[in-house]
Short mmCIF file of C-alpha atoms and ligand atoms in Angstrom, two decimals:
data_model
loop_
_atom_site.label_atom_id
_atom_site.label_comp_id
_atom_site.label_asym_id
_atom_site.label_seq_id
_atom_site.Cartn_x
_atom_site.Cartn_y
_atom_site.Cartn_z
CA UNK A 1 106.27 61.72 114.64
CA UNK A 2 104.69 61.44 117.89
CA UNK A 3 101.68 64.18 118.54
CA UNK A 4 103.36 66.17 121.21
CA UNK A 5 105.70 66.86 118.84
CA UNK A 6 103.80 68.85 116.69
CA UNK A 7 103.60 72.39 116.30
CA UNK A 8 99.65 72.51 117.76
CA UNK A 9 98.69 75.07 114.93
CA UNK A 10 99.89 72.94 112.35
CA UNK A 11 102.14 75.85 110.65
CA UNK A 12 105.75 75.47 109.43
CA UNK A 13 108.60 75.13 112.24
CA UNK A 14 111.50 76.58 112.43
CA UNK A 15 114.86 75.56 112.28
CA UNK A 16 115.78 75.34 116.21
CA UNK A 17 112.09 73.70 117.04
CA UNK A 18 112.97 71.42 113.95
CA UNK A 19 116.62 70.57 115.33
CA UNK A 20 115.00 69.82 118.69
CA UNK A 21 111.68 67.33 117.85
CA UNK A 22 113.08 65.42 113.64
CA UNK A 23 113.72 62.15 113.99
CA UNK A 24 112.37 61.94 117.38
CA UNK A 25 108.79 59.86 118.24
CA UNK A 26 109.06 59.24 122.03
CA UNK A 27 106.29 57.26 122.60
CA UNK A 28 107.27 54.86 120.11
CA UNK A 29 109.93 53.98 122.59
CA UNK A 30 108.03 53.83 126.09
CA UNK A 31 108.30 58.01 126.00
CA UNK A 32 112.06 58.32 126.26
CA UNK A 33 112.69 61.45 125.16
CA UNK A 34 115.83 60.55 122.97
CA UNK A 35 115.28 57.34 120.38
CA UNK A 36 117.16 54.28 120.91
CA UNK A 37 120.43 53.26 119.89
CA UNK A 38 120.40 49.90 117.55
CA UNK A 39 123.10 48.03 117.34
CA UNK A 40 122.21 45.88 114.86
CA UNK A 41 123.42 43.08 111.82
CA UNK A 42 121.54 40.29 111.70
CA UNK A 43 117.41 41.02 112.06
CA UNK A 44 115.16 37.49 112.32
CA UNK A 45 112.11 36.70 111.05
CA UNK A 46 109.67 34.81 112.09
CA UNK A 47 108.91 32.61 109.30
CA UNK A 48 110.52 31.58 106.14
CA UNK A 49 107.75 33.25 104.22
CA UNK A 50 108.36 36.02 105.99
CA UNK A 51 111.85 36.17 105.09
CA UNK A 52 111.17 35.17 101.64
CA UNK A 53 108.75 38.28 101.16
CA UNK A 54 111.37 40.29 102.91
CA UNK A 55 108.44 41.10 105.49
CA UNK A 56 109.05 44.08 107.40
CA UNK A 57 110.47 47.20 107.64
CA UNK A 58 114.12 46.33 107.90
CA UNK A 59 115.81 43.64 106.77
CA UNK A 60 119.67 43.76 108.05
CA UNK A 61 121.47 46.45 109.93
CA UNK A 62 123.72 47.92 106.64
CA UNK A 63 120.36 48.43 104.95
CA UNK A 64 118.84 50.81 108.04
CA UNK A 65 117.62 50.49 111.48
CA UNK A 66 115.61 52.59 113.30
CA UNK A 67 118.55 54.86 114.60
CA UNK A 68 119.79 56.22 110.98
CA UNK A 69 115.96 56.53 110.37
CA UNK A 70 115.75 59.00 113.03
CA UNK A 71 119.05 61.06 111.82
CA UNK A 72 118.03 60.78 108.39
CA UNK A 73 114.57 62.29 109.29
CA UNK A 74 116.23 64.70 111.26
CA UNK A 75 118.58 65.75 108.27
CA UNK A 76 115.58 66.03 105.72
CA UNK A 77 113.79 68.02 108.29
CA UNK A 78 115.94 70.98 108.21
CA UNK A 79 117.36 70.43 104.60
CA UNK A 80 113.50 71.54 103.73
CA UNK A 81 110.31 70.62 101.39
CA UNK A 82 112.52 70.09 98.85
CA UNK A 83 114.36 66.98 100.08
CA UNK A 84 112.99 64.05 98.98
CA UNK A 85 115.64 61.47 100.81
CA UNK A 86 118.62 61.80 103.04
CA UNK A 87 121.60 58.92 102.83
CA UNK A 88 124.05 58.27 105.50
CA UNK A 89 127.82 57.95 104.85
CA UNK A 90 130.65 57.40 106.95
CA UNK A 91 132.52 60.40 106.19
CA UNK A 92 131.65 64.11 104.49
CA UNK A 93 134.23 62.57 101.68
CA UNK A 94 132.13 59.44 101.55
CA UNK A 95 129.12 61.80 101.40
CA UNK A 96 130.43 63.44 97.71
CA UNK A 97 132.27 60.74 96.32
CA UNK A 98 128.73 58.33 96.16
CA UNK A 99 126.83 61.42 95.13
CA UNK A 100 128.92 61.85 92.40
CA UNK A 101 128.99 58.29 91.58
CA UNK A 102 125.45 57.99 91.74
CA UNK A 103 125.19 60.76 89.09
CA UNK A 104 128.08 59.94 86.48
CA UNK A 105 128.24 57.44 84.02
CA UNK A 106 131.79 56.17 82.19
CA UNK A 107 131.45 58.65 79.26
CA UNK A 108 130.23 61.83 81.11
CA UNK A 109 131.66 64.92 81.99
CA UNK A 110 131.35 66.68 85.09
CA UNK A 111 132.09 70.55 85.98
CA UNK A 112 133.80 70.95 89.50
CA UNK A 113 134.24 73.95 91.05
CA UNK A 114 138.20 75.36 91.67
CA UNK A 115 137.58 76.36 94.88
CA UNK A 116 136.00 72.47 96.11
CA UNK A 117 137.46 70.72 99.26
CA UNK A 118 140.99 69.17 98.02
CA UNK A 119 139.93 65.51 98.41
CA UNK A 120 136.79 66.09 96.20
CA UNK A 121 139.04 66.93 93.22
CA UNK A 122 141.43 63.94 94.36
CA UNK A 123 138.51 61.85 94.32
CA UNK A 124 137.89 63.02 90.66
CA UNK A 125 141.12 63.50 89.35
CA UNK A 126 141.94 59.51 90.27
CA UNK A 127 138.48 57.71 90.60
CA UNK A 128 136.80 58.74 88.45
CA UNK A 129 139.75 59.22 85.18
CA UNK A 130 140.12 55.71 86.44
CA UNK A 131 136.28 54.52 85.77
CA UNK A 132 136.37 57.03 82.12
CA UNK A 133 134.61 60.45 83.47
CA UNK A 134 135.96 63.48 82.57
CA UNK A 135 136.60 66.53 84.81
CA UNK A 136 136.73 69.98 84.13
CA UNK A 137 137.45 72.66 86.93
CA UNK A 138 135.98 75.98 86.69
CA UNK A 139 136.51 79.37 88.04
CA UNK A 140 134.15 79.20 91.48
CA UNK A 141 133.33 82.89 90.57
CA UNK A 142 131.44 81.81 86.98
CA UNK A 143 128.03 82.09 87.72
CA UNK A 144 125.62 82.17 84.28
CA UNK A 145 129.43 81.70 82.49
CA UNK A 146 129.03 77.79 83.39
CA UNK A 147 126.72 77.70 80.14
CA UNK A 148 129.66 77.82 78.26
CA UNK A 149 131.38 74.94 79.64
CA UNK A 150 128.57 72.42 79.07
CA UNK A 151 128.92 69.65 76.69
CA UNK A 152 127.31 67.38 75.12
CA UNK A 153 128.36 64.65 77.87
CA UNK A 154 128.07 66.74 80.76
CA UNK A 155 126.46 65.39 83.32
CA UNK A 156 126.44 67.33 86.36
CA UNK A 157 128.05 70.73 87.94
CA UNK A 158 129.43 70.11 91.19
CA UNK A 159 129.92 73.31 93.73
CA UNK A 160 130.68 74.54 96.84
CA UNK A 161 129.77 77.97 98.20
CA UNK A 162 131.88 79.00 99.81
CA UNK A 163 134.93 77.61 98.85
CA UNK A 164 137.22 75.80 101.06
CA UNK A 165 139.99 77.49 102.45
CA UNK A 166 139.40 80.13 99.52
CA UNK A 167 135.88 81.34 100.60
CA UNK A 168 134.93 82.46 97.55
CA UNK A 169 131.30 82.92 96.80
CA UNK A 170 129.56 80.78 94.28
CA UNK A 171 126.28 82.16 92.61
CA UNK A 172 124.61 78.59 93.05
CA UNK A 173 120.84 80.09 91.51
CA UNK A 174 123.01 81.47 88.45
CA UNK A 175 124.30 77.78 88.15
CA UNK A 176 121.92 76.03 88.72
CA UNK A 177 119.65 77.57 86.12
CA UNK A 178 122.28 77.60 83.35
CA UNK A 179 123.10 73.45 84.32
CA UNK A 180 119.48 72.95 84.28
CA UNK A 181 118.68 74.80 81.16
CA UNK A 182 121.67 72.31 79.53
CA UNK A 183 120.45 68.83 81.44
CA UNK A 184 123.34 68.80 83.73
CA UNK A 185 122.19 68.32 87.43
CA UNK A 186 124.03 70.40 90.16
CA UNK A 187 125.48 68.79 93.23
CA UNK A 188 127.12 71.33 96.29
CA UNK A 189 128.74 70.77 98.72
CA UNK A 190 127.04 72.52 101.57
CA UNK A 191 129.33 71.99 104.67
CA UNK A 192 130.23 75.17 105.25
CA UNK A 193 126.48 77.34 105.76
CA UNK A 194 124.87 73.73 106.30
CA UNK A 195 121.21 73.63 105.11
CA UNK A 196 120.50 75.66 108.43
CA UNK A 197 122.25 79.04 106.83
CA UNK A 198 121.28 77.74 102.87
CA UNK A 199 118.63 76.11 102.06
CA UNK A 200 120.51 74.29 98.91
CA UNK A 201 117.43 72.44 97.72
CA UNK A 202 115.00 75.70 97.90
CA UNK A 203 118.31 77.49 95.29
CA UNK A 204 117.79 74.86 92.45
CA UNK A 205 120.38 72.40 93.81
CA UNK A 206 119.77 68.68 92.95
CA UNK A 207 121.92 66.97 95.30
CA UNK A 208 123.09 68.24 98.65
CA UNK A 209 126.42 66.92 100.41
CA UNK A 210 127.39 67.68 103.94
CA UNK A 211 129.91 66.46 106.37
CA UNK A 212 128.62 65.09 109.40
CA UNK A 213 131.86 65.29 111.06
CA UNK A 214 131.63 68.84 111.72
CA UNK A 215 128.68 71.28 112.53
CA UNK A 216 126.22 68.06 113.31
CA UNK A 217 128.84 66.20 115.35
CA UNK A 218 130.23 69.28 116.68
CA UNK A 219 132.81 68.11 119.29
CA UNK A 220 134.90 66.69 117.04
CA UNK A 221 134.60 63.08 118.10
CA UNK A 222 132.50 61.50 114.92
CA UNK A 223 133.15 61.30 111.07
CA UNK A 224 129.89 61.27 109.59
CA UNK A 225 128.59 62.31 106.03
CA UNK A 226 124.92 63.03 104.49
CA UNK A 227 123.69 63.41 101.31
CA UNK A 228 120.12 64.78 100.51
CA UNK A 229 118.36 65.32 97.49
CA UNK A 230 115.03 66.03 95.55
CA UNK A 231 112.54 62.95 95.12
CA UNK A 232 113.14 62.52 91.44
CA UNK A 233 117.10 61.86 92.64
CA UNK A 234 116.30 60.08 96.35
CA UNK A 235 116.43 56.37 94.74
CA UNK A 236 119.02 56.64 92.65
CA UNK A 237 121.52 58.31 95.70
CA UNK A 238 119.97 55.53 97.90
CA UNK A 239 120.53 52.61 95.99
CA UNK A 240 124.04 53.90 95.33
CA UNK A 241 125.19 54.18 98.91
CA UNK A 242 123.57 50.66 99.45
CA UNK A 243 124.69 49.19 96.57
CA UNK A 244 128.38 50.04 97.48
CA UNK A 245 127.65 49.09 101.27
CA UNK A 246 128.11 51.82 102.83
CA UNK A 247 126.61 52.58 106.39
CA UNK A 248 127.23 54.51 109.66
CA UNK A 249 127.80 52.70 112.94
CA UNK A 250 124.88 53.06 115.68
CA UNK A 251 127.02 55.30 117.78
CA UNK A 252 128.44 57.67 115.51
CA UNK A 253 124.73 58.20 114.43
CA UNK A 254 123.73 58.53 117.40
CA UNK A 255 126.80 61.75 118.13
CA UNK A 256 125.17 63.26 115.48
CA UNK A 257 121.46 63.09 116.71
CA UNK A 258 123.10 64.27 119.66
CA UNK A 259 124.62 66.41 118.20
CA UNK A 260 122.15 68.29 115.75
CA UNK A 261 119.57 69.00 118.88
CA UNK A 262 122.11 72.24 119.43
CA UNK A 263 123.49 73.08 116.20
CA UNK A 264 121.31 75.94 115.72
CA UNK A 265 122.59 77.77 118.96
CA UNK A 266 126.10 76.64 118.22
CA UNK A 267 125.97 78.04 115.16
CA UNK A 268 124.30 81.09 116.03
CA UNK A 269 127.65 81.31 118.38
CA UNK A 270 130.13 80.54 115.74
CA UNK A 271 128.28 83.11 113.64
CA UNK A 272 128.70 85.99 115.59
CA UNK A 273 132.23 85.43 117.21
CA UNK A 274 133.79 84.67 113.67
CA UNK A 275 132.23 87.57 111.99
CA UNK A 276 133.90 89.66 115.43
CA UNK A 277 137.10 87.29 115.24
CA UNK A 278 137.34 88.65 111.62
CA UNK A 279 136.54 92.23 112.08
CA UNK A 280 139.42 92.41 114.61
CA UNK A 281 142.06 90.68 112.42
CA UNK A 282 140.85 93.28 109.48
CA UNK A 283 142.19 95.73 111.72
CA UNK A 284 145.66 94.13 112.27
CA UNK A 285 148.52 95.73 110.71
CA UNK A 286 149.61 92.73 109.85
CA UNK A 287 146.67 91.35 108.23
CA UNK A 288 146.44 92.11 104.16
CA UNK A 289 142.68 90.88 103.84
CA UNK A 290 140.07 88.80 105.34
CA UNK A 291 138.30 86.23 102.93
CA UNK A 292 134.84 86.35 105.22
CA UNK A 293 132.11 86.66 102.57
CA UNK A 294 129.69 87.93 105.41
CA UNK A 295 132.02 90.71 105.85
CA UNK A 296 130.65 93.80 103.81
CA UNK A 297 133.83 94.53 101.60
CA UNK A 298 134.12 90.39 100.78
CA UNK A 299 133.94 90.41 97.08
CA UNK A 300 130.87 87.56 97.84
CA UNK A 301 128.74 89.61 100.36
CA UNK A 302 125.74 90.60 97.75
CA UNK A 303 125.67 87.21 96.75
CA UNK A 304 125.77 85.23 100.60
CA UNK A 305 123.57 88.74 102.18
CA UNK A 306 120.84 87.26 99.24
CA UNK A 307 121.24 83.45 99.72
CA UNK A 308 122.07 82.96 102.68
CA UNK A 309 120.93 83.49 106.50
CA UNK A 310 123.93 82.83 108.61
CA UNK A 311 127.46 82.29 108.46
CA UNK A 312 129.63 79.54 110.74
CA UNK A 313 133.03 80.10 112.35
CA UNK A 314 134.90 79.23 109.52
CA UNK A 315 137.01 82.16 107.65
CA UNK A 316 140.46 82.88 106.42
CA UNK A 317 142.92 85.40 106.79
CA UNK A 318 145.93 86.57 104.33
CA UNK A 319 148.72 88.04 105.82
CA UNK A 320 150.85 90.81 104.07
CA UNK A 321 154.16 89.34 102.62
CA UNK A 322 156.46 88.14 105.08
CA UNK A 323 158.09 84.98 105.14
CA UNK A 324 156.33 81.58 106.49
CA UNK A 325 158.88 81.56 109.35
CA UNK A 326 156.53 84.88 110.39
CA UNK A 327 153.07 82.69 110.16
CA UNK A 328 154.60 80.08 111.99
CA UNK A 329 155.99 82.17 115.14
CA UNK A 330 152.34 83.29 115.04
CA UNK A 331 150.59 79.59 114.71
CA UNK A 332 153.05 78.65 117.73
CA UNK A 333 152.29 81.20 119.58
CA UNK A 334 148.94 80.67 119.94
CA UNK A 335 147.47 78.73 123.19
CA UNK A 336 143.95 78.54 122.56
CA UNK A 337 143.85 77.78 118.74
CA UNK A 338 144.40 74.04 117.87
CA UNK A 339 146.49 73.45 114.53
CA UNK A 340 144.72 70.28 112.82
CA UNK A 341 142.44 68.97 109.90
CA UNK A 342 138.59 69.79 109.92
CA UNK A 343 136.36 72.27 112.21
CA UNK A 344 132.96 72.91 113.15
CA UNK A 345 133.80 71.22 116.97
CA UNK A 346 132.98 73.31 120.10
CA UNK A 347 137.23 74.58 119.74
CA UNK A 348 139.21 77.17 117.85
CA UNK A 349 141.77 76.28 115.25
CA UNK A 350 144.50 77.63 113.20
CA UNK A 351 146.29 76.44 110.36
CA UNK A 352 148.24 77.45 107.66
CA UNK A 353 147.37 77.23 103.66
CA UNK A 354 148.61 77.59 100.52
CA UNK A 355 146.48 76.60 97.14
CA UNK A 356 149.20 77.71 94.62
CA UNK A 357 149.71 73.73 94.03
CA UNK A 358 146.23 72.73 94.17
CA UNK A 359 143.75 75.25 91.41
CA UNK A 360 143.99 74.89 87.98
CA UNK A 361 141.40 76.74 86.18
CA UNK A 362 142.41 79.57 88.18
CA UNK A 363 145.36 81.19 89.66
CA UNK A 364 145.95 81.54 93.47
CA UNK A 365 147.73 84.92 94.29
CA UNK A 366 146.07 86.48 97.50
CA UNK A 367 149.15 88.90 97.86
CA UNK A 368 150.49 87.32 101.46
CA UNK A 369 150.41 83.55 103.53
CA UNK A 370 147.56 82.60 104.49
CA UNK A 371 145.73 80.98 107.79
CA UNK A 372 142.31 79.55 107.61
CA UNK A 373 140.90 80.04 111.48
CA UNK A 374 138.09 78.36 113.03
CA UNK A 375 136.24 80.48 115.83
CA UNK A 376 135.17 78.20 118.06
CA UNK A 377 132.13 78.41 121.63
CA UNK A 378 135.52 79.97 123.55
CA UNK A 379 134.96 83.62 125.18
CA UNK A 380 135.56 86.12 122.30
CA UNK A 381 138.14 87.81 124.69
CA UNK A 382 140.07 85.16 125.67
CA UNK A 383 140.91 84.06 121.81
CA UNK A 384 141.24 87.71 121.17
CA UNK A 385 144.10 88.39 123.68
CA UNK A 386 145.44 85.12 123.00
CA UNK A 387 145.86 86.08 118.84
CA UNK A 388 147.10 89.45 120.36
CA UNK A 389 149.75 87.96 122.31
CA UNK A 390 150.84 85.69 119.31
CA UNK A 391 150.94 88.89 117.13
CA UNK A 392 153.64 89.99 119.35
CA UNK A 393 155.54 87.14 119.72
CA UNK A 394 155.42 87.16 115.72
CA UNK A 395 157.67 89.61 115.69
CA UNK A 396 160.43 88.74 118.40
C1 PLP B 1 135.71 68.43 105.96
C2 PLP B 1 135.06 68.64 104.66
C3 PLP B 1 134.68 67.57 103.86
C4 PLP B 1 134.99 66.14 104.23
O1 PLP B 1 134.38 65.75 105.40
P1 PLP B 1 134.96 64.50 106.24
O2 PLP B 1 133.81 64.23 107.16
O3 PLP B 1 136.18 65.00 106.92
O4 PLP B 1 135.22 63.40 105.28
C5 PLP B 1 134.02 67.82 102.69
N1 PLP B 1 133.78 69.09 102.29
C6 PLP B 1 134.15 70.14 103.02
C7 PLP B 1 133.84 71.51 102.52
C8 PLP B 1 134.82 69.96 104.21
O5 PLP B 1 135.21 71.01 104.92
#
């Protein structure tokens, strides 16, 4: 990285100064502040011993170019000392399917967490039954318990704290030292807090997945995946995701550069107006509970107030019983809150949820419907009145 970049003293930066110089060298590239975008397949060499030694740096555009350098940097920059490599995928999905496959063997076993994003446990479930790797889901809530799920055969622990939709809070140190203690590696997926508001590597995880597509894109306009991990695991990730050719295009990588240089103050944003979003909708007659683990009566608080340092905008909400017909006047009703898959763009969203059909080691029964919300940069008030006015049209 180029000199000016550098902190002068030579200490530690912090996350915001690190957002705003990784993966940057400007005067690599004639001092443009931002590096530039390759678009890039074929890469010649001068000579044919040069391409018979594989001379350079790069070799063809799947297997890196100077753009996913720069994100990648960027990525391992904030993900901490820990991280000993950062791969690129295509999607967040992408992002935990190859860092499971670059873990598990046909034979092993792997612990996944209840609570884990829905197309995680499809991807285990059909994938990888289909390749002869077992799957056992656990209750998130375990901790130290996960000891006595570990066989023989199993490989790693896969997590995700919080859940999705679910938000329950996972005691990832607990796990990590029981897996560890038993030869099982931990994976977690780390979208929600991102390695901003966790540092996943620093808690004894082994390999850390995050979508892309939402905090570091952040406008909703890019699918994009990462997946860090500690040196002793960096190769084996790497050659994975290359081995199975997958890459990002130039300009999605470049969305996320883009996008990563304000993710601290976005999230800082999304912090504060979801914790308020989710104060006021405690208050709500017609709200049962709010599943918020930064919220002090969230059966997770002691466990996210030690780990981690922030929260994002992401939070759910379980009405008291009344029919779906209810939710749904509500959902309509609303003007500023989008109703669609994924979050983490600059915009609020809605939507309704139900995991009776989707846990197995554990039963879903939060006492009322439920609607995950996304608080998005919007003025507090506006979304505030505009969830007010749906309230009342709720019940017209
Ligand atoms: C959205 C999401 C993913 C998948 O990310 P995509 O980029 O949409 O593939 C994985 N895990 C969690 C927790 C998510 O919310």
């Amino acid at each position: 990285m180029a000199k000016k970049n550098r902190d002068g003293t030579g200490a530690p930066l912090k996350p915001n100064t690190k957002l705003t110089v990784g993966g940057r060298d400007p005067f690599a590239h004639h001092g443009y502040v931002n590096p530039p975008v390759y678009h890039a397949s074929t890469l010649l060499y001068e000579t044919a011993e040069d391409f018979l030694a594989n001379k350079g740096r790069y070799q063809y555009g799947r297997r890196g170019t100077p753009t996913s350098e720069a994100l990648e940097n960027a990525i391992a920059e904030i993900e901490g000392p820990m991280c000993g490599g950062v791969s690129l995928l295509p999607s967040g999905l992408a992002a935990t399917s190859s860092a499971l496959l670059s873990v598990l063997n046909s034979g092993d076993h792997v612990l996944v967490s209840d609570s884990a994003y829905g197309p995680t446990r499809k991807f285990c479930n059909d994938v990888l039954t289909r390749l002869g790797i077992s799957t056992t889901y656990y209750d998130p809530l375990i901790g130290a318990g996960i000891e006595k799920l570990i066989q023989s055969n199993t490989k790693a622990v896969f997590t995700e704290a919080p859940g999705s939709l679910s938000l329950d809070m996972q005691d990832i140190p607990a796990i990590a030292q029981a897996a560890h203690a038993k030869g099982a590696l931990v994976l977690m997926d780390n979208t929600w807090a991102s390695p901003l508001y966790f540092a996943a590597l620093e808690k004894g995880v082994d390999i850390s997945i995050i979508s892309g597509t939402k905090y570091i894109g952040g406008h909703s306009d890019v699918m994009l995946g990462a997946v860090s991990s500690t040196a002793a695991l960096a190769t084996r990730v790497k050659d994975t995701v290359q081995t199975m050719g997958l890459c990002v295009g130039p300009d999605d990588m470049t969305l996320g550069l883009r996008g990563l240089r304000t993710m601290g103050v976005r999230l800082a944003h999304h912090h504060i107006a979801g914790l308020k979003a989710a104060r006021w909708l405690e208050q709500r007659p017609e709200v049962l509970r709010v599943l918020h683990p930064a919220l002090e009566n969230d059966p997770g608080h002691a466990i996210w107030k030690r780990d981690f340092t922030g929260a994002c905008g992401l939070f759910s909400v379980v009405f008291k019983p009344m029919p779906q017909e209810a939710v749904n006047k509500f959902l309509n009703a609303l003007t500023l809150f989008g109703m669609g898959a994924s979050w983490g763009g600059y915009e609020s969203l809605a939507i309704p949820f139900d995991l009776t059909p989707i846990r197995t080691a554990t039963k879903w029964a939060p006492g009322g419907p439920c609607v995950r919300f996304h608080i998005g940069l919007e003025d507090l008030d506006d979304l505030l009145a505009d969830m007010d006015r749906a309230f009342v049209a709720m019940k017209a």
